[in-house]
Structure formats: structure tokens, C-alpha cells
mmCIF file with all atom_site columns, C-alpha atoms in Angstrom:
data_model
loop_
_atom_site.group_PDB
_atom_site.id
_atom_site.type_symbol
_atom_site.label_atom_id
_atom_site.label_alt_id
_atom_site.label_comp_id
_atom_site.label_asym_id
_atom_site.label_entity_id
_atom_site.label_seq_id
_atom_site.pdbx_PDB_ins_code
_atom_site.Cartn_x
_atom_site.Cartn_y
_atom_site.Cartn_z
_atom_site.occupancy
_atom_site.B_iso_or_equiv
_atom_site.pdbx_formal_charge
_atom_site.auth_seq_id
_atom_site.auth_comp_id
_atom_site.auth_asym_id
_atom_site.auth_atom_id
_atom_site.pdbx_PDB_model_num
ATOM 1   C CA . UNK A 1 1   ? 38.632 -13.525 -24.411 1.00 58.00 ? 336 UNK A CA 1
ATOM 2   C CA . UNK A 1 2   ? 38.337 -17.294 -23.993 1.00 58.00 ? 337 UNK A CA 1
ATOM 3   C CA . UNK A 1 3   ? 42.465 -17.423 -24.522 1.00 58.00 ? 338 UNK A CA 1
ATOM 4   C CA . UNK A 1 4   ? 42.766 -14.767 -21.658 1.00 56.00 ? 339 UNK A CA 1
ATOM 5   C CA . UNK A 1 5   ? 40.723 -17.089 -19.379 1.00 54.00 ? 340 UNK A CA 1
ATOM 6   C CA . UNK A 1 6   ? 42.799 -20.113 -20.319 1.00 53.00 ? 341 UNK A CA 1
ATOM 7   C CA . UNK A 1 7   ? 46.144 -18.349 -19.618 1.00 50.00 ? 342 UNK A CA 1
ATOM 8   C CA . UNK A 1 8   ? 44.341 -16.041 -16.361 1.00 50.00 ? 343 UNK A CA 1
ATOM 9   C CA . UNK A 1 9   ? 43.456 -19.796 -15.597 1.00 46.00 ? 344 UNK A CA 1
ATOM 10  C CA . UNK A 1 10  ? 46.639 -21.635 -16.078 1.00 54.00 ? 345 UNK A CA 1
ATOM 11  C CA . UNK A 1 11  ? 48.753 -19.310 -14.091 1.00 54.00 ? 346 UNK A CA 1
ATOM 12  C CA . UNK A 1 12  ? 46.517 -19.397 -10.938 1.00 52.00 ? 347 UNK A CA 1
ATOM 13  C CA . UNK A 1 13  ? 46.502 -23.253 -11.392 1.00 50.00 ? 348 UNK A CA 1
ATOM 14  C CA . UNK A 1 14  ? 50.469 -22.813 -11.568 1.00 51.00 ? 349 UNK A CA 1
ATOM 15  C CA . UNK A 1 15  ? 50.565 -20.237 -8.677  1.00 54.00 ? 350 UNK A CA 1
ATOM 16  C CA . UNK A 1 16  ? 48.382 -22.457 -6.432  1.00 50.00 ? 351 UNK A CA 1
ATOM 17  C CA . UNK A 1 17  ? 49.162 -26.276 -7.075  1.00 49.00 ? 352 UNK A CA 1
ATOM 18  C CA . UNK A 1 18  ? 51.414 -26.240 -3.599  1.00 38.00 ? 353 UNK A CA 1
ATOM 19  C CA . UNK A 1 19  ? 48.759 -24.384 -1.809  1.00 45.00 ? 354 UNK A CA 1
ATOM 20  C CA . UNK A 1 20  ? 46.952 -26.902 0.354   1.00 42.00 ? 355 UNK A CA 1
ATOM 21  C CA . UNK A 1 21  ? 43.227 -26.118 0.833   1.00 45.00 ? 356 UNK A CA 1
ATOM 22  C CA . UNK A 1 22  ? 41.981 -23.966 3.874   1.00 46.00 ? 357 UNK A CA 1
ATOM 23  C CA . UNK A 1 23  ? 40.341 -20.755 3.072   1.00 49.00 ? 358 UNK A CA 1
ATOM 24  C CA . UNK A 1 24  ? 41.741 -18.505 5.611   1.00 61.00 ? 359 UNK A CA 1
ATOM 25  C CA . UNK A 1 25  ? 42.821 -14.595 6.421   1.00 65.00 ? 360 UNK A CA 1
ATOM 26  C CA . UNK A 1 26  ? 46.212 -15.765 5.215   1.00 70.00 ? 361 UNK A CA 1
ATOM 27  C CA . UNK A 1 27  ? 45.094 -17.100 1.790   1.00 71.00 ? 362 UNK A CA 1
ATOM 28  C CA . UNK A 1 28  ? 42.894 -14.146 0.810   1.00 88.00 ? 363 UNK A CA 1
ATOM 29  C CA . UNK A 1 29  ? 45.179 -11.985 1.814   1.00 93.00 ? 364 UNK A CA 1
ATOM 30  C CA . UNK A 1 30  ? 47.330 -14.375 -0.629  1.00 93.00 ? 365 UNK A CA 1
ATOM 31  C CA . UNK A 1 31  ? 44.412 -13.391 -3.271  1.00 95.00 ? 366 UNK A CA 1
ATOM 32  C CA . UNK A 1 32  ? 44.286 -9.430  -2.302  1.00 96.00 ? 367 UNK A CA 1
ATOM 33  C CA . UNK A 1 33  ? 47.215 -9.048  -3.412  1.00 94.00 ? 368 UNK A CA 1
ATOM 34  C CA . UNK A 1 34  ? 46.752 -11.100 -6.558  1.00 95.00 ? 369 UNK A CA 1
ATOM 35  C CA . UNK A 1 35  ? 44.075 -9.148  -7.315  1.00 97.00 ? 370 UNK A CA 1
ATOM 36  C CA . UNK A 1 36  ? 45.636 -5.996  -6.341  1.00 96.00 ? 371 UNK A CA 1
ATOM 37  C CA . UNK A 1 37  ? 48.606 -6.727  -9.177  1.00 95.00 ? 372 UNK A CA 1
ATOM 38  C CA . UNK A 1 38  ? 45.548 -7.507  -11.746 1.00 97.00 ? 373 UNK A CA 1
ATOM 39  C CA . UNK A 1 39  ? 44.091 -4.365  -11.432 1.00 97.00 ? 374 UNK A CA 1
ATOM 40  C CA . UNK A 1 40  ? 47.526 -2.501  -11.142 1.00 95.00 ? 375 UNK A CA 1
ATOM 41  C CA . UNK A 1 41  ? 48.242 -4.311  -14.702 1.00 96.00 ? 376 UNK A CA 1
ATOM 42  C CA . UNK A 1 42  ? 44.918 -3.882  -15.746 1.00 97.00 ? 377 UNK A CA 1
ATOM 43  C CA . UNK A 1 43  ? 45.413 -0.015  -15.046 1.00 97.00 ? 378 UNK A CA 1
ATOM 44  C CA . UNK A 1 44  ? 48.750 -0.390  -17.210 1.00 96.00 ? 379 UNK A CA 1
ATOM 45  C CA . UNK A 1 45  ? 46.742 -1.657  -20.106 1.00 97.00 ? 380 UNK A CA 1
ATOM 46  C CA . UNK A 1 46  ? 43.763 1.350   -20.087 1.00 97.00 ? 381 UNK A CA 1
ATOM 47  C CA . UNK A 1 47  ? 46.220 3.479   -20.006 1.00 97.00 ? 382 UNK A CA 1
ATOM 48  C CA . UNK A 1 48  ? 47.598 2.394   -23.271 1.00 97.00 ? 383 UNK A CA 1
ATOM 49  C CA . UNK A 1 49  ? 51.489 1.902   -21.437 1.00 96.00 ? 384 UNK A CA 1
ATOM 50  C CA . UNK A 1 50  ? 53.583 0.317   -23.676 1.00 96.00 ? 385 UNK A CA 1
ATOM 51  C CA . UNK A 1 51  ? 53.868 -3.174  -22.421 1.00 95.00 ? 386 UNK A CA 1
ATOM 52  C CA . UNK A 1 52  ? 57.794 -2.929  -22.434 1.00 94.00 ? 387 UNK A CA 1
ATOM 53  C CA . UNK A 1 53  ? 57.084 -0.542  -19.568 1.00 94.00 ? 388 UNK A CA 1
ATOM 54  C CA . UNK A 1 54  ? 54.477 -2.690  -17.516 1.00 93.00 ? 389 UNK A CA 1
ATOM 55  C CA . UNK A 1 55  ? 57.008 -5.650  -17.887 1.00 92.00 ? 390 UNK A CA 1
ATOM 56  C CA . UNK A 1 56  ? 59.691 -3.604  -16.082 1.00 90.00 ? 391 UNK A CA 1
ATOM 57  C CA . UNK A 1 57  ? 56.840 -3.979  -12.758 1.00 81.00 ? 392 UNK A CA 1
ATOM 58  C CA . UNK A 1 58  ? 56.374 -7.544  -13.148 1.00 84.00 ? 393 UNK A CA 1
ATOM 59  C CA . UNK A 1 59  ? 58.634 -9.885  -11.591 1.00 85.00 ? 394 UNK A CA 1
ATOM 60  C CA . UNK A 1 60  ? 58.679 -13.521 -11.991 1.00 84.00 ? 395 UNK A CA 1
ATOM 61  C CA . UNK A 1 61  ? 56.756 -15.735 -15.066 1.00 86.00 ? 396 UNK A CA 1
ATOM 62  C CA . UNK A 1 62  ? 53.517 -15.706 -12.784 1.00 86.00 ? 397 UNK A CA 1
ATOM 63  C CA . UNK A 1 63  ? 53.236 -12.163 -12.547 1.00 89.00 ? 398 UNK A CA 1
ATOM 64  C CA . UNK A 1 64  ? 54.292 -11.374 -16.189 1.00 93.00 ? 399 UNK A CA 1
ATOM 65  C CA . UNK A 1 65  ? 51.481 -14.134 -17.696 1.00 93.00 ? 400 UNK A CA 1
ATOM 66  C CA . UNK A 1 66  ? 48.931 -12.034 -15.141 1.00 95.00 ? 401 UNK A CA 1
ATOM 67  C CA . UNK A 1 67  ? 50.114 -8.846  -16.864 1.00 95.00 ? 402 UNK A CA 1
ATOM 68  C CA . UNK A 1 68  ? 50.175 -10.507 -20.361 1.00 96.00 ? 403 UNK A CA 1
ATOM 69  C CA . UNK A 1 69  ? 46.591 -11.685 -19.952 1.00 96.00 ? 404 UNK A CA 1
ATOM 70  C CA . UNK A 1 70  ? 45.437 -8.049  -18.884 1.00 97.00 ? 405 UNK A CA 1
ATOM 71  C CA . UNK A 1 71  ? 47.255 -7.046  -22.427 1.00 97.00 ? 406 UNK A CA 1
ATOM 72  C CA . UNK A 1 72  ? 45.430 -9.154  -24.371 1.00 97.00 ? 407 UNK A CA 1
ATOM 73  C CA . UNK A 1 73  ? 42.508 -7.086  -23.014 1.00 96.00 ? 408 UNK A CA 1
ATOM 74  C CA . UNK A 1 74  ? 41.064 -3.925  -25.112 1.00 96.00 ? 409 UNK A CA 1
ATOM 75  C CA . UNK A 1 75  ? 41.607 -0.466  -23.605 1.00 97.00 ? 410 UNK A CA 1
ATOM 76  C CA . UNK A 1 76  ? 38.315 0.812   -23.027 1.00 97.00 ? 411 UNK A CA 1
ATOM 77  C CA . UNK A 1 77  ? 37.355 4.508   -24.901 1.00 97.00 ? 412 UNK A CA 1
ATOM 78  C CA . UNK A 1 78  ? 35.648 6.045   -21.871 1.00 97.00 ? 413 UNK A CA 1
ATOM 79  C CA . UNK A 1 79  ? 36.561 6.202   -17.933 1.00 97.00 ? 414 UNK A CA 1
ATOM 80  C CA . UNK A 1 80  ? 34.041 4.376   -17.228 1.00 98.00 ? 415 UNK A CA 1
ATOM 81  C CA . UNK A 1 81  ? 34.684 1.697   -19.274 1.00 98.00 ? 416 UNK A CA 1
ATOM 82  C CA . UNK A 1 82  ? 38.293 1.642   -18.990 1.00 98.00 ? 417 UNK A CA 1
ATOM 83  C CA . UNK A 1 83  ? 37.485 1.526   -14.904 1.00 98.00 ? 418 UNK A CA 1
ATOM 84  C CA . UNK A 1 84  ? 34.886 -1.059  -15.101 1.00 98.00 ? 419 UNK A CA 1
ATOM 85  C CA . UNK A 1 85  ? 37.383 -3.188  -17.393 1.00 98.00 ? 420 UNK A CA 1
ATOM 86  C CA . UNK A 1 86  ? 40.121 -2.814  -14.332 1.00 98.00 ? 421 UNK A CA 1
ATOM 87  C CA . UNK A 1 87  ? 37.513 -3.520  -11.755 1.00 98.00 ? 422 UNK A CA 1
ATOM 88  C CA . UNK A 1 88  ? 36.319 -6.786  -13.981 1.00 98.00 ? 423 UNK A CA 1
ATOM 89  C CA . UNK A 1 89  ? 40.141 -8.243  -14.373 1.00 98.00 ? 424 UNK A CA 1
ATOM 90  C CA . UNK A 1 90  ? 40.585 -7.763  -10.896 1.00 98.00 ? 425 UNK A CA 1
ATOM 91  C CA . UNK A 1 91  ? 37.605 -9.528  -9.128  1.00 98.00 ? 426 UNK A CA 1
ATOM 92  C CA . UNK A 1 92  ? 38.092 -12.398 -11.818 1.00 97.00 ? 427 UNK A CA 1
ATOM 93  C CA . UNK A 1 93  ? 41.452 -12.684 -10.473 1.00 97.00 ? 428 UNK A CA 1
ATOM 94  C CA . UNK A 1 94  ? 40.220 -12.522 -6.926  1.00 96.00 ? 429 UNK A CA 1
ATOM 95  C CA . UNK A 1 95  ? 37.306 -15.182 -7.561  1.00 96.00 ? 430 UNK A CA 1
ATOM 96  C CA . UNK A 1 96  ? 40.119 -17.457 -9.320  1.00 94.00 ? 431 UNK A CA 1
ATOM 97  C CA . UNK A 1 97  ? 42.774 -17.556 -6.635  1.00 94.00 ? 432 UNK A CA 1
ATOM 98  C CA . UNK A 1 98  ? 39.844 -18.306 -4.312  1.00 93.00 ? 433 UNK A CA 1
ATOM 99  C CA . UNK A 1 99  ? 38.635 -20.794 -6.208  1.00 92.00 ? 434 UNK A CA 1
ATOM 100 C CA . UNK A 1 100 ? 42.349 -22.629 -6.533  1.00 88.00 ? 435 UNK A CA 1
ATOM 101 C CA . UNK A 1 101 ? 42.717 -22.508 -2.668  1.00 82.00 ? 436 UNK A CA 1
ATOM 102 C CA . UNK A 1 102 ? 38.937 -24.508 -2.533  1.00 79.00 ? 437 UNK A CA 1
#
């Protein structure tokens, strides 16, 4: 867990060292979408797809270490948990890109 947050953490630092700071409807639409992708590779991961396959929708080295650090997640044995686990990875990538563009 605490290498996920390192990596999770070092990508958003990567993603957002250009991005100079204003909090506004552009950047968290900026972070939507980030966290959109997160859950979308978080989804991946619950549902035990082989990460060959989640690779072929990631495009770019920021978007792969996103969808590496949901892999490096455990899948979840019930619904609930595997939906709570995708809601989880995506509001911590949410509250990270926020936190980058502060």
C-alpha cells in the first residue's frame, strides 16, 4: 500500500510540475478526468483483467503508472468491496491532482 501511494504520488507530481497553481473549472475538470481513468483502471483490476489487456487502454507512461498502481491493488471478493475499492482509488486520485494544482 505505502509503494502504491509513492508511485500514485510520483506520477501526479510528474503530471502536474508544469501546472501553475489556480484551482479552477479547468483544472478539476483536469482532475475528473484523472480520476475518471483511476476508477476505469481500478474497474480493470476488480475485475481480475489481465493487465496485458488494461495496458492496451492506457496511453502514455502517466497513464500506464496510474493503471500499474491500481494493479498493485487486491481485487476485492464481494461487490461491495470490489466497488468501494474503485470508489477509494478514484477519490485518492481526485484529492491528489487537487492537491498538486494547490
Amino acid at each position: 500500500m505505502k509503494k502504491t501511494k509513492i508511485v500514485l504520488l510520483i506520477v501526479t507530481m510528474w503530471l502536474f510540475s508544469l501546472t501553475i497553481h489556480a484551482e479552477t473549472p479547468a483544472d478539476t475538470k483536469v482532475c475528473d478526468d484523472w480520476a475518471s481513468k483511476a476508477g476505469s483502471y481500478m474497474l480493470f483490476r476488480q475485475m481480475n483483467t489481465p493487465i496485458h489487456k488494461a495496458m492496451e487502454n492506457a496511453m502514455g507512461n502517466v497513464t500506464r503508472g496510474l493503471l500499474l498502481s491500481a494493479y498493485q491493488q487486491s481485487v476485492a471478493e464481494t461487490n461491495e468491496g470490489k466497488q468501494q475499492a474503485i470508489d477509494n482509488f478514484k477519490n485518492q486520485t481526485y484529492k491528489d491532482c487537487i492537491s498538486q494544482m494547490q
